[in-house]
Amino acid sequence: MTSSSPEVLILMGSESDVHVMEEAKKVLDEFGVVSRMHIASAHRTPAKVQQLVKDGEANNIKIFIAGAGHAAHLAGVVAAHTTRPVIGVPIDSSSLGGLDALLATAQMPSGVPVATTAIGKSGAKNAGVLAVQILALHRPELQKQLVTYKQQMAKKVEDDDHHLAD
Ligand code: RP5
């Protein structure tokens, strides 16, 4: 496997989900973690979902991120086909504002976990951060970057507070 082989596979159910799931990719890029995005639907192209997961496992994908809206089964279906960690992102693309996707993604039956984030872009971003945190368990350089990331977040809050008080 070359150093540029993707370690994280980001799947989404529709082209309409891309603008949300790009947030996960942005974070992974920021940390230098190589990822790859695909559109594949649990409902419309179920065989493709299975193939992508099997190919991903065979090609060193360590973590799967799956984002979908409406009756969102994508993350659960991915989890059905792998023993690797699956992070689910509920997307707010339906008339229920993503609550339907949140419940469908989070409420997995016992034995088949999907680590579910918040709805929408913040959830996609957190999926990226969580994937980095999992990879960082065995990668001290990523762990260092995570410490800096947290320090920068804290600094921004402090700076914002100072500006407000000025
Ligand atoms: C889900 O249905 C997709 O994940 C998307 O969020 C939603 C709507 O898909 P489109 O009708 O916009 O393709 O499967």
Short mmCIF file of C-alpha atoms and ligand atoms in Angstrom, two decimals:
data_model
loop_
_atom_site.label_atom_id
_atom_site.label_comp_id
_atom_site.label_asym_id
_atom_site.label_seq_id
_atom_site.Cartn_x
_atom_site.Cartn_y
_atom_site.Cartn_z
CA MET A 1 0.00 0.00 0.00
CA THR A 2 1.44 3.44 -0.91
CA SER A 3 1.41 6.31 1.56
CA SER A 4 -1.26 8.01 -0.59
CA SER A 5 -3.73 5.13 -0.37
CA PRO A 6 -6.98 6.32 1.20
CA GLU A 7 -7.49 5.26 4.82
CA VAL A 8 -10.99 6.69 5.17
CA LEU A 9 -13.85 6.06 2.75
CA ILE A 10 -16.59 8.67 2.76
CA LEU A 11 -19.88 7.50 1.28
CA MET A 12 -23.07 9.49 0.72
CA GLY A 13 -26.46 8.55 -0.61
CA SER A 14 -26.89 11.26 -3.22
CA GLU A 15 -25.17 14.05 -5.12
CA SER A 16 -27.33 16.37 -3.01
CA ASP A 17 -25.33 15.26 0.07
CA VAL A 18 -21.93 16.24 -1.32
CA HIS A 19 -21.91 19.82 0.03
CA VAL A 20 -22.43 18.40 3.54
CA MET A 21 -20.00 15.48 3.39
CA GLU A 22 -17.23 17.65 1.95
CA GLU A 23 -16.86 18.98 5.51
CA ALA A 24 -15.56 15.58 6.62
CA LYS A 25 -13.07 15.49 3.78
CA LYS A 26 -11.84 19.02 4.55
CA VAL A 27 -10.94 18.01 8.12
CA LEU A 28 -9.18 14.85 6.98
CA ASP A 29 -7.22 16.86 4.40
CA GLU A 30 -6.26 19.35 7.13
CA PHE A 31 -4.73 16.49 9.16
CA GLY A 32 -3.06 14.92 6.13
CA VAL A 33 -5.28 11.84 6.24
CA VAL A 34 -6.01 10.56 2.74
CA SER A 35 -9.68 9.87 2.04
CA ARG A 36 -11.90 9.13 -0.92
CA MET A 37 -15.54 10.08 -1.54
CA HIS A 38 -18.21 8.08 -3.37
CA ILE A 39 -21.92 8.43 -4.00
CA ALA A 40 -23.74 5.14 -3.37
CA SER A 41 -27.24 4.66 -2.07
CA ALA A 42 -28.48 1.96 0.30
CA HIS A 43 -31.82 2.13 -1.51
CA ARG A 44 -30.97 2.95 -5.10
CA THR A 45 -27.61 1.20 -5.61
CA PRO A 46 -27.35 -1.36 -2.77
CA ALA A 47 -24.96 -3.68 -4.67
CA LYS A 48 -22.56 -0.78 -5.24
CA VAL A 49 -22.53 0.01 -1.51
CA GLN A 50 -21.58 -3.58 -0.71
CA GLN A 51 -18.88 -3.59 -3.40
CA LEU A 52 -17.35 -0.32 -2.19
CA VAL A 53 -17.14 -1.64 1.37
CA LYS A 54 -15.59 -4.94 0.29
CA ASP A 55 -13.11 -3.18 -2.03
CA GLY A 56 -12.38 -0.67 0.73
CA GLU A 57 -11.57 -3.40 3.23
CA ALA A 58 -9.31 -5.10 0.70
CA ASN A 59 -7.54 -1.79 0.04
CA ASN A 60 -6.68 -0.76 3.58
CA ILE A 61 -9.65 1.48 4.39
CA LYS A 62 -9.61 1.70 8.19
CA ILE A 63 -12.71 3.78 8.85
CA PHE A 64 -15.94 4.28 6.93
CA ILE A 65 -17.94 7.52 7.11
CA ALA A 66 -21.46 7.37 5.69
CA GLY A 67 -23.85 10.30 5.32
CA ALA A 68 -27.47 10.09 4.23
CA GLY A 69 -30.81 11.80 4.65
CA HIS A 70 -34.47 10.74 4.89
CA ALA A 71 -34.84 7.04 6.00
CA ALA A 72 -31.05 6.89 6.20
CA HIS A 73 -29.92 3.27 6.02
CA LEU A 74 -26.55 3.85 4.40
CA ALA A 75 -24.36 3.80 7.52
CA GLY A 76 -26.18 0.75 8.87
CA VAL A 77 -25.77 -1.13 5.62
CA VAL A 78 -22.07 -0.26 5.53
CA ALA A 79 -21.76 -1.53 9.12
CA ALA A 80 -23.49 -4.75 8.07
CA HIS A 81 -20.68 -5.44 5.60
CA THR A 82 -17.59 -4.61 7.68
CA THR A 83 -15.98 -5.13 11.07
CA ARG A 84 -14.23 -1.74 10.83
CA PRO A 85 -15.53 1.40 12.56
CA VAL A 86 -18.44 3.15 10.85
CA ILE A 87 -19.32 6.78 11.55
CA GLY A 88 -22.78 7.89 10.43
CA VAL A 89 -23.76 11.45 9.54
CA PRO A 90 -27.49 12.21 9.47
CA ILE A 91 -28.23 14.74 6.72
CA ASP A 92 -30.96 17.38 6.89
CA SER A 93 -32.31 16.83 3.38
CA SER A 94 -35.90 15.90 4.22
CA SER A 95 -38.97 17.81 5.32
CA LEU A 96 -38.24 16.56 8.85
CA GLY A 97 -34.98 18.49 8.95
CA GLY A 98 -32.79 15.43 9.48
CA LEU A 99 -34.52 14.09 12.61
CA ASP A 100 -35.61 11.09 10.56
CA ALA A 101 -32.02 10.49 9.41
CA LEU A 102 -30.71 10.98 12.96
CA LEU A 103 -32.97 8.26 14.35
CA ALA A 104 -32.42 5.91 11.41
CA THR A 105 -28.64 6.29 11.68
CA ALA A 106 -28.31 6.15 15.47
CA GLN A 107 -30.89 3.55 16.40
CA MET A 108 -29.00 0.49 15.22
CA PRO A 109 -29.94 -2.88 16.69
CA SER A 110 -27.43 -4.44 19.11
CA GLY A 111 -24.26 -5.87 17.64
CA VAL A 112 -24.02 -3.54 14.65
CA PRO A 113 -22.86 -0.13 15.90
CA VAL A 114 -22.81 3.12 13.96
CA ALA A 115 -21.10 6.01 15.77
CA THR A 116 -23.57 8.76 14.95
CA THR A 117 -22.70 12.46 14.80
CA ALA A 118 -24.85 15.59 14.89
CA ILE A 119 -27.11 16.39 11.93
CA GLY A 120 -25.65 18.18 8.91
CA LYS A 121 -22.38 20.01 8.30
CA SER A 122 -21.22 20.11 11.93
CA GLY A 123 -21.83 16.37 12.09
CA ALA A 124 -19.82 15.79 8.91
CA LYS A 125 -16.99 17.88 10.31
CA ASN A 126 -17.09 15.91 13.57
CA ALA A 127 -17.04 12.65 11.62
CA GLY A 128 -13.73 13.79 10.17
CA VAL A 129 -12.37 14.71 13.60
CA LEU A 130 -13.53 11.42 15.13
CA ALA A 131 -11.88 9.46 12.32
CA VAL A 132 -8.62 11.31 13.01
CA GLN A 133 -8.97 10.56 16.73
CA ILE A 134 -9.36 6.84 16.02
CA LEU A 135 -6.35 6.80 13.69
CA ALA A 136 -4.35 8.84 16.23
CA LEU A 137 -4.52 5.98 18.78
CA HIS A 138 -1.51 4.47 17.00
CA ARG A 139 -0.05 7.60 15.41
CA PRO A 140 1.74 10.05 17.75
CA GLU A 141 2.09 12.68 15.00
CA LEU A 142 -1.69 12.79 14.53
CA GLN A 143 -2.13 12.95 18.30
CA LYS A 144 0.12 16.05 18.36
CA GLN A 145 -1.93 17.67 15.61
CA LEU A 146 -5.12 17.00 17.58
CA VAL A 147 -3.67 18.74 20.64
CA THR A 148 -2.81 21.78 18.49
CA TYR A 149 -6.30 21.69 16.92
CA LYS A 150 -7.93 21.84 20.37
CA GLN A 151 -5.58 24.61 21.50
CA GLN A 152 -6.46 26.67 18.43
CA MET A 153 -10.19 26.22 19.11
CA ALA A 154 -9.70 27.36 22.71
CA LYS A 155 -7.62 30.34 21.58
CA LYS A 156 -10.34 31.46 19.18
CA VAL A 157 -12.92 31.45 21.98
CA GLU A 158 -10.53 33.49 24.18
CA ASP A 159 -9.80 35.94 21.35
CA ASP A 160 -13.52 36.34 20.62
CA ASP A 161 -14.15 37.03 24.30
CA HIS A 162 -11.41 39.67 24.44
CA HIS A 163 -12.74 41.40 21.35
CA LEU A 164 -16.22 41.45 22.84
CA ALA A 165 -14.95 42.92 26.08
CA ASP A 166 -12.84 45.64 24.32
C1 RP5 B 1 -31.04 9.99 0.69
O1 RP5 B 1 -32.11 10.71 0.26
C2 RP5 B 1 -29.82 10.77 0.31
O2 RP5 B 1 -28.81 10.54 1.25
C3 RP5 B 1 -30.28 12.21 0.32
O3 RP5 B 1 -29.92 12.88 1.52
C4 RP5 B 1 -31.78 12.09 0.24
C5 RP5 B 1 -32.36 12.75 -0.96
O4 RP5 B 1 -31.72 12.28 -2.12
P1 RP5 B 1 -32.06 12.94 -3.52
O5 RP5 B 1 -33.50 12.69 -3.78
O6 RP5 B 1 -31.72 14.42 -3.38
O7 RP5 B 1 -31.14 12.25 -4.50
O8 RP5 B 1 -30.99 8.72 0.13
#
